[in-house]
Short mmCIF file of C-alpha atoms and ligand atoms in Angstrom, two decimals:
data_model
loop_
_atom_site.label_atom_id
_atom_site.label_comp_id
_atom_site.label_asym_id
_atom_site.label_seq_id
_atom_site.Cartn_x
_atom_site.Cartn_y
_atom_site.Cartn_z
CA UNK G 1 5.96 2.29 1.36
CA UNK G 2 3.72 -0.53 2.50
CA UNK G 3 5.10 -4.05 2.29
CA UNK G 4 3.44 -7.33 3.14
CA UNK G 5 3.76 -11.05 2.55
CA UNK G 6 0.81 -13.37 1.81
CA UNK G 7 1.12 -17.14 2.03
CA UNK G 8 -0.95 -18.77 -0.71
CA UNK G 9 0.33 -22.31 -0.19
CA UNK G 10 2.07 -23.76 2.86
CA UNK G 11 2.00 -27.51 2.20
CA UNK G 12 4.69 -29.88 0.93
CA UNK G 13 4.53 -32.25 -2.03
CA UNK G 14 1.01 -31.57 -3.32
CA UNK G 15 -1.90 -29.19 -2.72
CA UNK G 16 -4.65 -30.27 -0.31
CA UNK G 17 -7.86 -28.54 0.77
CA UNK G 18 -6.11 -27.39 3.95
CA UNK G 19 -2.71 -26.44 2.55
CA UNK G 20 -2.01 -25.32 -1.01
CA UNK G 21 1.28 -26.11 -2.75
CA UNK G 22 4.12 -23.60 -2.28
CA UNK G 23 3.45 -19.97 -3.18
CA UNK G 24 4.21 -16.72 -1.38
CA UNK G 25 3.48 -13.18 -2.56
CA UNK G 26 5.53 -10.17 -1.51
CA UNK G 27 3.55 -7.01 -2.17
CA UNK G 28 5.19 -3.60 -2.29
CA UNK G 29 2.97 -0.62 -3.03
CA UNK G 30 0.48 -2.76 -4.94
CA UNK G 31 3.08 -4.51 -7.09
CA UNK G 32 3.17 -8.28 -6.48
CA UNK G 33 6.17 -10.57 -6.63
CA UNK G 34 5.35 -14.28 -6.56
CA UNK G 35 7.78 -16.75 -5.00
CA UNK G 36 7.08 -20.29 -6.24
CA UNK G 37 3.91 -21.24 -8.02
CA UNK G 38 2.73 -24.71 -7.05
CA UNK G 39 -0.28 -26.33 -8.64
CA UNK G 40 -3.47 -24.47 -7.72
CA UNK G 41 -1.74 -21.14 -7.02
CA UNK G 42 -4.15 -19.29 -9.30
CA UNK G 43 -7.24 -20.44 -7.38
CA UNK G 44 -5.50 -19.57 -4.10
CA UNK G 45 -4.83 -16.11 -5.55
CA UNK G 46 -8.51 -15.71 -6.39
CA UNK G 47 -9.46 -16.58 -2.82
CA UNK G 48 -7.03 -13.99 -1.46
CA UNK G 49 -7.14 -10.20 -1.57
CA UNK G 50 -4.46 -10.16 -4.25
CA UNK G 51 -4.87 -9.75 -7.99
CA UNK G 52 -3.02 -12.01 -10.44
CA UNK G 53 -2.78 -9.11 -12.90
CA UNK G 54 -0.58 -7.23 -10.42
CA UNK G 55 2.19 -9.83 -10.62
CA UNK G 56 5.25 -8.29 -12.24
CA UNK G 57 7.96 -10.72 -11.14
CA UNK G 58 8.00 -14.47 -10.45
CA UNK G 59 10.80 -16.32 -8.65
CA UNK G 60 11.00 -20.15 -8.69
CA UNK G 61 13.21 -21.73 -6.01
CA UNK G 62 13.63 -25.14 -7.67
CA UNK G 63 12.13 -27.43 -10.25
CA UNK G 64 10.12 -29.83 -8.09
CA UNK G 65 6.53 -29.91 -9.28
CA UNK G 66 5.03 -28.61 -6.03
CA UNK G 67 6.90 -25.35 -6.63
CA UNK G 68 6.17 -24.58 -10.28
CA UNK G 69 3.45 -26.75 -11.82
CA UNK G 70 1.03 -23.85 -11.38
CA UNK G 71 3.00 -21.53 -13.63
CA UNK G 72 1.62 -22.30 -17.14
CA UNK G 73 -1.97 -22.08 -15.91
CA UNK G 74 -1.35 -18.86 -14.05
CA UNK G 75 0.31 -17.24 -17.09
CA UNK G 76 -2.65 -18.28 -19.29
CA UNK G 77 -5.16 -16.83 -16.86
CA UNK G 78 -3.29 -13.54 -16.49
CA UNK G 79 -3.30 -13.37 -20.29
CA UNK G 80 -7.05 -14.10 -20.53
CA UNK G 81 -7.84 -11.50 -17.89
CA UNK G 82 -5.67 -8.90 -19.56
CA UNK G 83 -8.15 -8.70 -22.46
CA UNK G 84 -6.58 -6.81 -25.30
CA UNK G 85 -4.57 -4.60 -22.96
CA UNK G 86 -0.94 -5.47 -23.41
CA UNK G 87 1.18 -4.47 -20.46
CA UNK G 88 4.27 -2.54 -21.49
CA UNK G 89 6.64 -4.28 -19.11
CA UNK G 90 7.24 -8.01 -19.63
CA UNK G 91 6.73 -10.32 -16.62
CA UNK G 92 10.20 -11.14 -15.32
CA UNK G 93 10.65 -14.78 -14.30
CA UNK G 94 13.70 -16.02 -12.38
CA UNK G 95 14.50 -19.69 -11.73
CA UNK G 96 16.91 -22.56 -12.26
CA UNK G 97 18.14 -23.62 -15.69
CA UNK G 98 15.41 -25.60 -17.45
CA UNK G 99 12.58 -23.22 -16.57
CA UNK G 100 12.75 -21.36 -19.90
CA UNK G 101 12.22 -24.55 -21.89
CA UNK G 102 9.44 -25.71 -19.59
CA UNK G 103 7.46 -22.52 -20.13
CA UNK G 104 8.15 -22.45 -23.84
CA UNK G 105 7.09 -26.09 -24.33
CA UNK G 106 3.90 -25.80 -22.30
CA UNK G 107 2.91 -22.65 -24.18
CA UNK G 108 3.73 -24.20 -27.55
CA UNK G 109 2.09 -27.60 -26.95
CA UNK G 110 -1.10 -25.96 -25.71
CA UNK G 111 -1.14 -23.45 -28.60
CA UNK G 112 -1.21 -20.65 -26.06
CA UNK G 113 -0.71 -17.14 -27.29
CA UNK G 114 -0.03 -14.90 -24.36
CA UNK G 115 -1.01 -11.27 -24.85
CA UNK G 116 1.92 -10.03 -22.79
CA UNK G 117 5.66 -10.54 -23.10
CA UNK G 118 7.72 -12.43 -20.57
CA UNK G 119 11.40 -12.98 -19.97
CA UNK G 120 13.05 -15.89 -18.16
CA UNK G 121 16.36 -15.35 -16.37
CA UNK G 122 17.96 -18.67 -15.52
CA UNK G 123 20.24 -19.36 -12.57
CA UNK G 124 22.97 -21.91 -13.15
CA UNK G 125 23.39 -24.13 -10.07
CA UNK G 126 26.63 -25.72 -8.95
CA UNK G 127 27.15 -29.49 -8.68
CA UNK G 128 27.30 -29.41 -4.86
CA UNK G 129 23.66 -28.33 -4.50
CA UNK G 130 22.32 -31.92 -4.64
CA UNK G 131 23.46 -35.54 -4.33
CA UNK G 132 25.74 -36.48 -7.25
CA UNK G 133 23.35 -39.14 -8.60
CA UNK G 134 20.53 -36.60 -8.89
CA UNK G 135 22.45 -34.03 -10.89
CA UNK G 136 21.12 -33.55 -14.41
CA UNK G 137 22.64 -31.39 -17.07
CA UNK G 138 19.88 -29.83 -19.08
CA UNK G 139 20.91 -29.87 -22.71
CA UNK G 140 19.81 -26.63 -24.25
CA UNK G 141 17.11 -27.26 -26.77
CA UNK G 142 17.97 -26.14 -30.25
CA UNK G 143 15.25 -23.77 -31.19
CA UNK G 144 14.69 -22.83 -34.77
CA UNK G 145 12.43 -19.99 -33.66
CA UNK G 146 12.22 -18.23 -30.38
CA UNK G 147 8.80 -18.37 -28.73
CA UNK G 148 6.59 -15.47 -29.86
CA UNK G 149 6.19 -13.60 -26.58
CA UNK G 150 9.50 -14.48 -24.96
CA UNK G 151 12.17 -11.84 -24.74
CA UNK G 152 15.81 -12.77 -24.32
CA UNK G 153 16.60 -13.45 -20.68
CA UNK G 154 19.94 -13.64 -18.94
CA UNK G 155 21.86 -16.71 -17.82
CA UNK G 156 23.01 -15.87 -14.31
CA UNK G 157 26.14 -17.51 -12.93
CA UNK G 158 27.33 -17.72 -9.36
CA UNK G 159 29.48 -14.81 -8.25
CA UNK G 160 32.03 -17.03 -6.53
CA UNK G 161 33.48 -14.22 -4.43
CA UNK G 162 30.13 -13.13 -3.01
CA UNK G 163 28.77 -16.67 -3.13
CA UNK G 164 25.52 -15.37 -4.57
CA UNK G 165 23.65 -14.55 -7.78
CA UNK G 166 22.74 -10.96 -8.60
CA UNK G 167 19.21 -10.94 -10.00
CA UNK G 168 18.70 -7.20 -10.21
CA UNK G 169 19.64 -3.92 -8.62
CA UNK G 170 17.31 -0.97 -9.20
CA UNK G 171 16.47 2.28 -7.45
CA UNK G 172 14.50 0.61 -4.67
CA UNK G 173 15.74 -2.96 -4.32
CA UNK G 174 18.65 -5.33 -4.66
CA UNK G 175 17.56 -8.93 -5.12
CA UNK G 176 20.06 -11.76 -4.89
CA UNK G 177 19.84 -15.55 -4.79
CA UNK G 178 21.95 -18.03 -2.84
CA UNK G 179 22.54 -21.76 -3.02
CA UNK G 180 20.70 -24.41 -1.05
CA UNK G 181 21.20 -28.16 -0.75
CA UNK G 182 18.19 -30.30 -1.70
CA UNK G 183 17.40 -33.45 -3.74
CA UNK G 184 17.75 -31.20 -6.80
CA UNK G 185 19.45 -27.78 -6.86
CA UNK G 186 17.42 -25.24 -4.93
CA UNK G 187 17.78 -21.51 -4.23
CA UNK G 188 16.90 -18.94 -1.64
CA UNK G 189 16.10 -15.30 -2.46
CA UNK G 190 17.00 -12.19 -0.53
CA UNK G 191 15.04 -9.00 -1.21
CA UNK G 192 16.88 -5.99 0.17
CA UNK G 193 15.17 -2.63 0.15
CA UNK G 194 17.58 0.25 -0.28
CA UNK G 195 18.10 2.95 2.30
CA UNK G 196 16.00 6.02 1.55
CA UNK G 197 16.75 9.64 2.49
CA UNK G 198 15.03 10.83 5.63
CA UNK G 199 12.21 13.37 5.62
CA UNK G 200 12.88 17.10 5.58
CA UNK G 201 12.97 18.73 8.98
CA UNK G 202 10.48 21.60 8.58
CA UNK G 203 11.70 23.45 11.66
CA UNK G 204 15.33 23.41 10.56
CA UNK G 205 14.40 24.63 7.06
CA UNK G 206 12.55 27.52 8.63
CA UNK G 207 15.37 28.31 11.08
CA UNK G 208 17.92 28.35 8.26
CA UNK G 209 15.68 30.52 6.10
CA UNK G 210 15.25 28.11 3.19
CA UNK G 211 12.32 29.36 1.13
CA UNK G 212 9.64 26.74 0.33
CA UNK G 213 9.74 25.66 -3.34
CA UNK G 214 12.27 23.94 -5.61
CA UNK G 215 15.01 24.16 -2.94
CA UNK G 216 13.07 21.67 -0.80
CA UNK G 217 13.01 19.14 -3.63
CA UNK G 218 16.74 19.53 -4.30
CA UNK G 219 17.66 19.04 -0.65
CA UNK G 220 15.37 16.01 -0.39
CA UNK G 221 17.20 14.52 -3.40
CA UNK G 222 20.59 15.06 -1.80
CA UNK G 223 21.59 18.25 -3.64
CA UNK G 224 22.98 21.30 -1.79
CA UNK G 225 21.39 24.69 -2.40
CA UNK G 226 22.79 28.22 -2.12
CA UNK G 227 20.49 30.78 -0.56
CA UNK G 228 20.17 34.38 -1.76
CA UNK G 229 22.38 35.48 1.13
CA UNK G 230 25.17 33.20 -0.20
CA UNK G 231 24.86 30.58 2.54
CA UNK G 232 25.12 26.98 1.32
CA UNK G 233 22.67 24.50 2.82
CA UNK G 234 23.66 20.83 2.64
CA UNK G 235 21.08 18.04 2.65
CA UNK G 236 22.46 16.65 5.92
CA UNK G 237 21.68 20.03 7.58
CA UNK G 238 17.94 19.62 7.02
CA UNK G 239 17.21 15.92 6.55
CA UNK G 240 16.09 13.61 9.31
CA UNK G 241 17.73 10.19 9.75
CA UNK G 242 17.69 8.01 6.60
CA UNK G 243 15.04 5.28 6.49
CA UNK G 244 16.75 1.90 6.74
CA UNK G 245 15.65 -0.65 4.14
CA UNK G 246 13.84 -3.86 5.01
CA UNK G 247 15.07 -7.36 4.20
CA UNK G 248 12.88 -10.33 3.34
CA UNK G 249 14.41 -13.75 2.70
CA UNK G 250 12.55 -16.68 1.21
CA UNK G 251 14.23 -20.07 1.04
CA UNK G 252 13.30 -22.98 -1.19
CA UNK G 253 13.31 -26.60 -0.03
CA UNK G 254 16.59 -27.50 1.65
CA UNK G 255 18.42 -29.49 4.26
CA UNK G 256 21.08 -26.79 4.47
CA UNK G 257 22.85 -23.98 2.68
CA UNK G 258 25.80 -24.33 0.29
CA UNK G 259 28.63 -21.85 0.97
CA UNK G 260 28.27 -18.73 3.09
CA UNK G 261 26.05 -16.81 0.66
CA UNK G 262 22.88 -17.66 2.57
CA UNK G 263 24.11 -16.47 5.95
CA UNK G 264 25.51 -13.26 4.47
CA UNK G 265 22.37 -12.43 2.50
CA UNK G 266 19.94 -13.35 5.30
CA UNK G 267 21.90 -11.52 8.00
CA UNK G 268 19.50 -9.62 10.27
CA UNK G 269 16.59 -10.31 7.92
CA UNK G 270 13.34 -8.70 9.07
CA UNK G 271 11.49 -11.76 7.85
CA UNK G 272 13.03 -15.16 7.17
CA UNK G 273 10.77 -17.73 5.55
CA UNK G 274 12.18 -21.24 5.91
CA UNK G 275 10.77 -24.66 5.23
CA UNK G 276 10.12 -27.18 8.02
CA UNK G 277 8.66 -30.22 6.28
CA UNK G 278 8.86 -32.64 9.21
CA UNK G 279 9.23 -32.37 12.99
CA UNK G 280 12.49 -32.84 14.85
CA UNK G 281 11.78 -36.49 15.71
CA UNK G 282 12.03 -37.22 11.98
CA UNK G 283 15.23 -35.29 11.33
CA UNK G 284 17.04 -38.22 9.67
CA UNK G 285 14.17 -38.74 7.26
CA UNK G 286 13.93 -35.02 6.59
CA UNK G 287 17.64 -34.78 5.76
CA UNK G 288 17.47 -37.87 3.58
CA UNK G 289 14.80 -36.15 1.49
CA UNK G 290 16.68 -32.86 1.43
CA UNK G 291 14.33 -31.16 3.87
CA UNK G 292 14.52 -29.34 7.21
CA UNK G 293 12.90 -29.64 10.63
CA UNK G 294 12.02 -26.71 12.95
CA UNK G 295 15.29 -27.10 14.84
CA UNK G 296 17.30 -26.95 11.60
CA UNK G 297 15.39 -23.89 10.39
CA UNK G 298 15.75 -22.11 13.74
CA UNK G 299 19.47 -22.87 13.90
CA UNK G 300 19.91 -21.12 10.55
CA UNK G 301 17.72 -18.20 11.69
CA UNK G 302 19.84 -17.87 14.83
CA UNK G 303 23.06 -17.89 12.83
CA UNK G 304 21.63 -15.08 10.67
CA UNK G 305 20.21 -13.19 13.66
CA UNK G 306 16.91 -13.05 11.79
CA UNK G 307 14.35 -10.86 13.51
CA UNK G 308 11.38 -13.03 12.69
CA UNK G 309 11.25 -16.66 11.56
CA UNK G 310 8.26 -18.04 9.69
CA UNK G 311 8.06 -21.77 9.05
CA UNK G 312 6.24 -23.16 6.01
CA UNK G 313 6.15 -26.11 3.56
CA UNK G 314 4.72 -28.51 6.12
CA UNK G 315 4.04 -32.14 5.37
CA UNK G 316 0.31 -32.45 4.62
CA UNK G 317 -0.08 -34.49 7.82
CA UNK G 318 0.24 -31.27 9.84
CA UNK G 319 -3.16 -29.67 9.69
CA UNK G 320 -3.46 -25.93 10.36
CA UNK G 321 -3.71 -25.04 14.06
CA UNK G 322 -7.47 -24.42 13.91
CA UNK G 323 -8.06 -27.93 12.56
CA UNK G 324 -5.52 -29.84 14.62
CA UNK G 325 -7.32 -31.79 17.30
CA UNK G 326 -6.13 -31.26 20.84
CA UNK G 327 -3.78 -33.92 22.12
CA UNK G 328 -2.78 -35.01 18.65
CA UNK G 329 0.82 -36.16 18.93
CA UNK G 330 1.94 -34.99 15.50
CA UNK G 331 0.11 -31.68 15.89
CA UNK G 332 1.45 -28.58 14.26
CA UNK G 333 1.91 -26.78 17.60
CA UNK G 334 4.81 -29.09 18.38
CA UNK G 335 6.79 -27.66 15.44
CA UNK G 336 6.48 -24.14 16.85
CA UNK G 337 7.82 -25.27 20.24
CA UNK G 338 10.71 -27.09 18.62
CA UNK G 339 11.82 -24.00 16.71
CA UNK G 340 11.30 -21.64 19.65
CA UNK G 341 13.43 -23.82 21.94
CA UNK G 342 16.42 -23.09 19.67
CA UNK G 343 15.66 -19.36 19.49
CA UNK G 344 15.53 -18.85 23.25
CA UNK G 345 11.74 -18.62 23.05
CA UNK G 346 11.75 -15.79 20.50
CA UNK G 347 8.35 -16.22 18.86
CA UNK G 348 8.23 -18.30 15.70
CA UNK G 349 5.31 -18.06 13.27
CA UNK G 350 3.78 -21.09 11.58
CA UNK G 351 2.49 -20.13 8.14
CA UNK G 352 -1.04 -20.99 7.11
CA UNK G 353 -2.74 -20.42 3.79
CA UNK G 354 -3.89 -16.80 3.37
CA UNK G 355 -1.88 -15.56 6.35
CA UNK G 356 -0.70 -11.98 5.74
CA UNK G 357 2.34 -10.53 7.52
CA UNK G 358 3.13 -6.85 7.13
CA UNK G 359 6.68 -5.61 7.38
CA UNK G 360 6.58 -2.11 8.85
CA UNK G 361 9.04 0.63 7.93
CA UNK G 362 11.97 0.61 10.34
CA UNK G 363 12.11 3.43 12.84
ZN1 ZN K 1 8.55 -28.87 -1.99
ZN1 ZN K 2 11.63 -29.91 -3.39
#
């Protein structure tokens, strides 16, 4: 199964012509999952190879405008482009408490009638995810009617033993969230692909005399078969090594993690996407604003033994490499060096808008 990640926006605070506001798409076999949806995400999508209509799930890390102000517009456009075709499956949206009301109000105030259904699953943060003075309790709005196209979503609480939030667990993936510290509560997401059975070993099947046909399918699905001669063939006799699942972790804005959920869920991630808003020389300022520097991001990646670190969410002052003038002191290249110095020179990638990274199947 092919899997790749496309960066649609890699800038902090607001979208600019050189860096869009936060948005990342994870594509698996044509299905797109969008992580954050800053203002302008829909035009970035149009400029990319991806199709907005393929988005089936949306994950919002936190409720700062540069991470979700693009959502109402994107939903409207997907609806317009859907014509009269109503997709059977609702779009699943995951994000912090407050997101459901935001979507409902924007749809209602703008008299928008989406053609598709959607469902919002809200994560309840804990008080230690932001400075005490910033914590807001969102009073649940008393709704006389539920919005027309909204289906009942779940309210997801922290599993205090695991230190994480279980978003869903299906045949192919387990997706969990973990807590981050920021100016307002923020989350990271861990997408874990499940282990799949290995391929059938054609030579062994032949040697053992398994006739081609339904028996192959059963063995592939982990069911033993009995041959005409009475011999039982177990799946492990004829299957090659199982295919290990891939792990992609995407963190929202943060100056650190809360609890050990992040380290556990990002352990040995194939791809770890972490913010680095400012360079190391401005670490105090970065922390004050709830952000990270390359050194902070790389220290977390090292702790998790992540296989590949990608930095994103750069202050708009850091122009993409191609535009950064040589000799510029606050050039983007400096951020790469700062992160790599922590990771013993393991290569670190700096995200740019429209960069695509594929995550190959593990051998
Ligand atoms: Zn941000
Ligand atoms: Zn933020």
